[in-house]
CSV table of C-alpha atoms in Angstrom, one decimal:
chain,number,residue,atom,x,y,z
W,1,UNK,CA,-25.6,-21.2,27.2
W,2,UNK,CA,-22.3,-22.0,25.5
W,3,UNK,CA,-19.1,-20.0,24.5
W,4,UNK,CA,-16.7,-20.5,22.1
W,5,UNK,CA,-13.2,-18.5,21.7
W,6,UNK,CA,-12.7,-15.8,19.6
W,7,UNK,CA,-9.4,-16.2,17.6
W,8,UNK,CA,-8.2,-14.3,15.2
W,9,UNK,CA,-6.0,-16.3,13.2
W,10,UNK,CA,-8.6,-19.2,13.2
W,11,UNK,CA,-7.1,-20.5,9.8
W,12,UNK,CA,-4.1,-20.5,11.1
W,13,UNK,CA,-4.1,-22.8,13.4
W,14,UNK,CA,-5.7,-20.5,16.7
W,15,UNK,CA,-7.4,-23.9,17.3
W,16,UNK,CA,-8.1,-23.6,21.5
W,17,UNK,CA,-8.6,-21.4,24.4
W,18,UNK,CA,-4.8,-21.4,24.9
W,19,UNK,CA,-4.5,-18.5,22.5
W,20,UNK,CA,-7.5,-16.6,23.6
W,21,UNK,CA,-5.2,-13.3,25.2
W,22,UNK,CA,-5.5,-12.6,28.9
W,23,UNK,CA,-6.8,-8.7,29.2
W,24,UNK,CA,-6.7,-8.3,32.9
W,25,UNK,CA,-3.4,-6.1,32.4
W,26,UNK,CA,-5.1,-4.4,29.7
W,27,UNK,CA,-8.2,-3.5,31.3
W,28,UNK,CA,-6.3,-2.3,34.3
W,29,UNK,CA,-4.3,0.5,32.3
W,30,UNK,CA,-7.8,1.1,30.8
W,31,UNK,CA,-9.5,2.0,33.8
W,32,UNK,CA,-6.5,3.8,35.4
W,33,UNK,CA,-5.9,6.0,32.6
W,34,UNK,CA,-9.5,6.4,32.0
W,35,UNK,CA,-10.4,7.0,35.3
W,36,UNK,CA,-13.3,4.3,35.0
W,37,UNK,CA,-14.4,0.8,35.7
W,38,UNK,CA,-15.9,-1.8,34.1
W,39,UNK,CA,-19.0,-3.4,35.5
W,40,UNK,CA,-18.2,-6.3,37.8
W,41,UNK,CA,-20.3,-9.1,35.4
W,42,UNK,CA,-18.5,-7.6,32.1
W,43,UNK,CA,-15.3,-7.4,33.8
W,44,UNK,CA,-15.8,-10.6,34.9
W,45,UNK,CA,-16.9,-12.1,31.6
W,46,UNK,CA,-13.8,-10.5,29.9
W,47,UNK,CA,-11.6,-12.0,32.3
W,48,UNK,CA,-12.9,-15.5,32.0
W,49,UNK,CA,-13.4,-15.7,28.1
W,50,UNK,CA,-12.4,-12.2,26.2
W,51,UNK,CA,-15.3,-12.1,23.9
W,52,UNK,CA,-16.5,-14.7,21.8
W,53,UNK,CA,-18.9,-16.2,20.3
W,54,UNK,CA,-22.3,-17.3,22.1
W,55,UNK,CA,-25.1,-19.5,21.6
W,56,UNK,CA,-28.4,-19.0,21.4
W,57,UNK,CA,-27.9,-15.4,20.3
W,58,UNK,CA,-30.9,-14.5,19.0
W,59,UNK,CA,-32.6,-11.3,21.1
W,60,UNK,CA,-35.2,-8.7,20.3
W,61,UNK,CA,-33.5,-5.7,19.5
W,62,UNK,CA,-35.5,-2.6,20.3
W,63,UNK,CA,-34.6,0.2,17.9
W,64,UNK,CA,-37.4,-0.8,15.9
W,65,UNK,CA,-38.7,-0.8,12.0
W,66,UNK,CA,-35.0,0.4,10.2
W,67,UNK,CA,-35.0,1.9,7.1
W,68,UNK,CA,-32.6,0.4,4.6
W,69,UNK,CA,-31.6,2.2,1.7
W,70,UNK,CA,-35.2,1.5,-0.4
W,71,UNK,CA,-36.0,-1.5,2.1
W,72,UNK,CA,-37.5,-1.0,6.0
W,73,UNK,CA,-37.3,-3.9,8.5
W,74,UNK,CA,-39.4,-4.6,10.3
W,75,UNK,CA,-38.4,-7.3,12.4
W,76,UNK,CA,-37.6,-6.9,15.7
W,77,UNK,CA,-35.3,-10.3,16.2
W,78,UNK,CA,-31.1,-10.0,15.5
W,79,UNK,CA,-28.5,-12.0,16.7
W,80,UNK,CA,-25.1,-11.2,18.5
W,81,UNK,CA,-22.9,-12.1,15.8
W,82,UNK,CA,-19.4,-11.9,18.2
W,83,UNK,CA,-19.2,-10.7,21.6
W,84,UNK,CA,-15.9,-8.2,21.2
W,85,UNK,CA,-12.9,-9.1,23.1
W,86,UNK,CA,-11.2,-6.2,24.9
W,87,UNK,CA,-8.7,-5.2,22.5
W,88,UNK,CA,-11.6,-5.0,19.7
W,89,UNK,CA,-13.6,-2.9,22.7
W,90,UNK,CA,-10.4,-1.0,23.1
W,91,UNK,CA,-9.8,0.2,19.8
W,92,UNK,CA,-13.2,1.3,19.5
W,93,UNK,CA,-13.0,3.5,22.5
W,94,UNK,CA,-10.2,5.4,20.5
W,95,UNK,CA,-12.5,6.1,17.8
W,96,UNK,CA,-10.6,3.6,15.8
W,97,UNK,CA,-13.7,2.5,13.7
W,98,UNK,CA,-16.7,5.0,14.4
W,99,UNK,CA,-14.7,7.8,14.9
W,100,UNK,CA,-17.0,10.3,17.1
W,101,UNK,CA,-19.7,8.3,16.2
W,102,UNK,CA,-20.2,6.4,19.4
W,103,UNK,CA,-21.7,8.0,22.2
W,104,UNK,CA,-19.7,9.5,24.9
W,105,UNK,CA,-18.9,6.9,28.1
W,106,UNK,CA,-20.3,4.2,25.8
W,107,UNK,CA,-18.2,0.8,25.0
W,108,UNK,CA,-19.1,-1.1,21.3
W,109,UNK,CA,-18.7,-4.6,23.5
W,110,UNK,CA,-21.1,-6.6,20.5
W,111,UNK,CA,-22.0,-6.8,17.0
W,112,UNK,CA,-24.5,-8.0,14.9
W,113,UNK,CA,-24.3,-9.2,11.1
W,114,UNK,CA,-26.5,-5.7,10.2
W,115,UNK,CA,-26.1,-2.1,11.1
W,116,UNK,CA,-27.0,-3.1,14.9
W,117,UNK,CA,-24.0,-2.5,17.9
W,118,UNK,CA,-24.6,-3.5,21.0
W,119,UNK,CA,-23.0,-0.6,23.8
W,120,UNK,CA,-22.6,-0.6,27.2
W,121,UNK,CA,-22.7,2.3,29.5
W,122,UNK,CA,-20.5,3.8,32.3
W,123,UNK,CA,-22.1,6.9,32.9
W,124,UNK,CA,-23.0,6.4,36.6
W,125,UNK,CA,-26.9,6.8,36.0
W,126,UNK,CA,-27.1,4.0,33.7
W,127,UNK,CA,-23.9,2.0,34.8
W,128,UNK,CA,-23.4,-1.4,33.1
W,129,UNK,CA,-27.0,-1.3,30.9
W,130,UNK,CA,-26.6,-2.8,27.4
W,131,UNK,CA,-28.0,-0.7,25.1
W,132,UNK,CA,-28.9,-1.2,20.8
W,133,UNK,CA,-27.2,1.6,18.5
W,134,UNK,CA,-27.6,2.0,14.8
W,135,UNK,CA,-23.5,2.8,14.3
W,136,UNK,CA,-22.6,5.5,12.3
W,137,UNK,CA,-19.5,7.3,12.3
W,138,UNK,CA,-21.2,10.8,12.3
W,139,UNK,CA,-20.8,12.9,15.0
W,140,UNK,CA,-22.7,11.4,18.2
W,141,UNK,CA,-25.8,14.1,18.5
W,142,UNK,CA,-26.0,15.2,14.7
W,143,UNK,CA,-26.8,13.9,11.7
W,144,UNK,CA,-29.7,11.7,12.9
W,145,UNK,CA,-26.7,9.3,15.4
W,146,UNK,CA,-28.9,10.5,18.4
W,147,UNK,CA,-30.4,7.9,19.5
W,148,UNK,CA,-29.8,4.4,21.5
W,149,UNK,CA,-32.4,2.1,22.8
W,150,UNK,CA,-32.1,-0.1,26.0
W,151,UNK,CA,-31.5,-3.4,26.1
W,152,UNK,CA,-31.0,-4.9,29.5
W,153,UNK,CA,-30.5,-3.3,33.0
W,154,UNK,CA,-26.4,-5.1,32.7
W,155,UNK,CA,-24.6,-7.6,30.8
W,156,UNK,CA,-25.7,-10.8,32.5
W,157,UNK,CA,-29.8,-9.7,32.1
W,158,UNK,CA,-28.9,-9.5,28.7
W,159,UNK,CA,-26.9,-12.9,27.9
W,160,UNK,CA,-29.8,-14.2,30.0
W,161,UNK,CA,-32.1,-12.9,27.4
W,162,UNK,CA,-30.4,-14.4,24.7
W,163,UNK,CA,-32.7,-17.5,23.0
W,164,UNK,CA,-33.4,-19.7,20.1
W,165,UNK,CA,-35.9,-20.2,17.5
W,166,UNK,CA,-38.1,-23.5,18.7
W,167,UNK,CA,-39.2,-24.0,15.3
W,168,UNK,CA,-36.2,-23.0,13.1
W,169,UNK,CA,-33.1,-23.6,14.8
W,170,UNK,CA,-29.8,-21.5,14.6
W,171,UNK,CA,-27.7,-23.9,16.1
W,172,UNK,CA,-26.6,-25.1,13.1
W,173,UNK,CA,-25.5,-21.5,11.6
W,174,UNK,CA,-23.9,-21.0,14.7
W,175,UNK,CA,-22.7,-24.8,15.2
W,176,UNK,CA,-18.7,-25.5,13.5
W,177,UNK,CA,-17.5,-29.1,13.7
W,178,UNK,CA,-14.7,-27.7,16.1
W,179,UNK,CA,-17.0,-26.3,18.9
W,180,UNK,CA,-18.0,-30.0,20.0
W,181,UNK,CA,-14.2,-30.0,21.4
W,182,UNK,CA,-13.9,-26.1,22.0
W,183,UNK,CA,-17.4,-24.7,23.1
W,184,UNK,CA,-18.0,-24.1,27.2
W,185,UNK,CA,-20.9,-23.3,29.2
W,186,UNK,CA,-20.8,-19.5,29.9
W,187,UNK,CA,-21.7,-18.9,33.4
W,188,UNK,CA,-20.8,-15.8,35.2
């Protein structure tokens, strides 16, 4: 499994690991003021590589068929698009982008190129699972943003369950000339 940074002034020259941002100090006034912790294989993940953006990526989601607009799909495969790195996991705690959309005790740590986030819990029941959510910024509980489906028991089960397509790669949509130098294997 491999890793490359997530920049954010790529075209800019953001061209290395050197300006991926170090959360740690971050996280820690998170989970003060919050009164919460991470998981210890998120935690550690942030602390290692701050989001980025992983290959393979493909998973099965399991929301299911979705109905969009005039067209239902029905596949079940999707891709992580960008694992978020904590400031983007941050600002969505605040409501910055969903508003009350997202469910209570739920972080927005991944997205995919569609209408699929990927959320992690920290309510103690189902601490650290990774679970699919069609985002919306209605109200979490009305308006038909009731419902997210698991994904895997914690972080690492689900970056383990992360694969390719045998018979039609996506390396190569993943793949930019500058991972050869930049990309590492993501172990945590």
């Amino acid at each position: 499994m491999k890793i490359a940074p997530y920049t954010e002034r790529w075209n800019e020259g953001e061209r290395d690991w050197s300006f991926v941002e170090d959360p740690r100090s971050d996280i820690e006034q998170w989970e003060r003021r919050e009164s919460l912790l991470l998981p210890p294989d998120y935690r550690h993940f942030l602390l290692k590589f701050n989001g980025g953006s992983v290959y393979p990526r493909l998973f099965k989601n399991t929301i299911g068929p979705l109905q969009l607009g005039p067209y239902v799909d029905n596949s079940s495969e999707d891709y992580v698009d960008l694992i978020h790195n904590w400031k983007t996991v941050e600002s969505h705690w605040r409501g910055e982008i969903y508003g009350e959309g997202v469910p209570p005790k739920h972080l927005v740590i991944a997205e995919t190129p569609g209408p699929v986030q990927l959320l992690m819990s920290l309510n103690s029941a189902n601490f650290g699972a990774v679970y699919s959510w069609v985002h919306s910024t209605n109200k979490w509980g009305t308006d038909g943003n009731t419902e997210i489906f698991p994904q895997a028991h914690n972080f690492k089960v689900f970056l383990h369950s992360l694969y390719d397509d045998q018979e039609q790669s996506d390396y190569e949509s993943w793949h930019l000339p500058i991972y050869d130098k930049l990309a590492r294997e993501l172990d945590i």
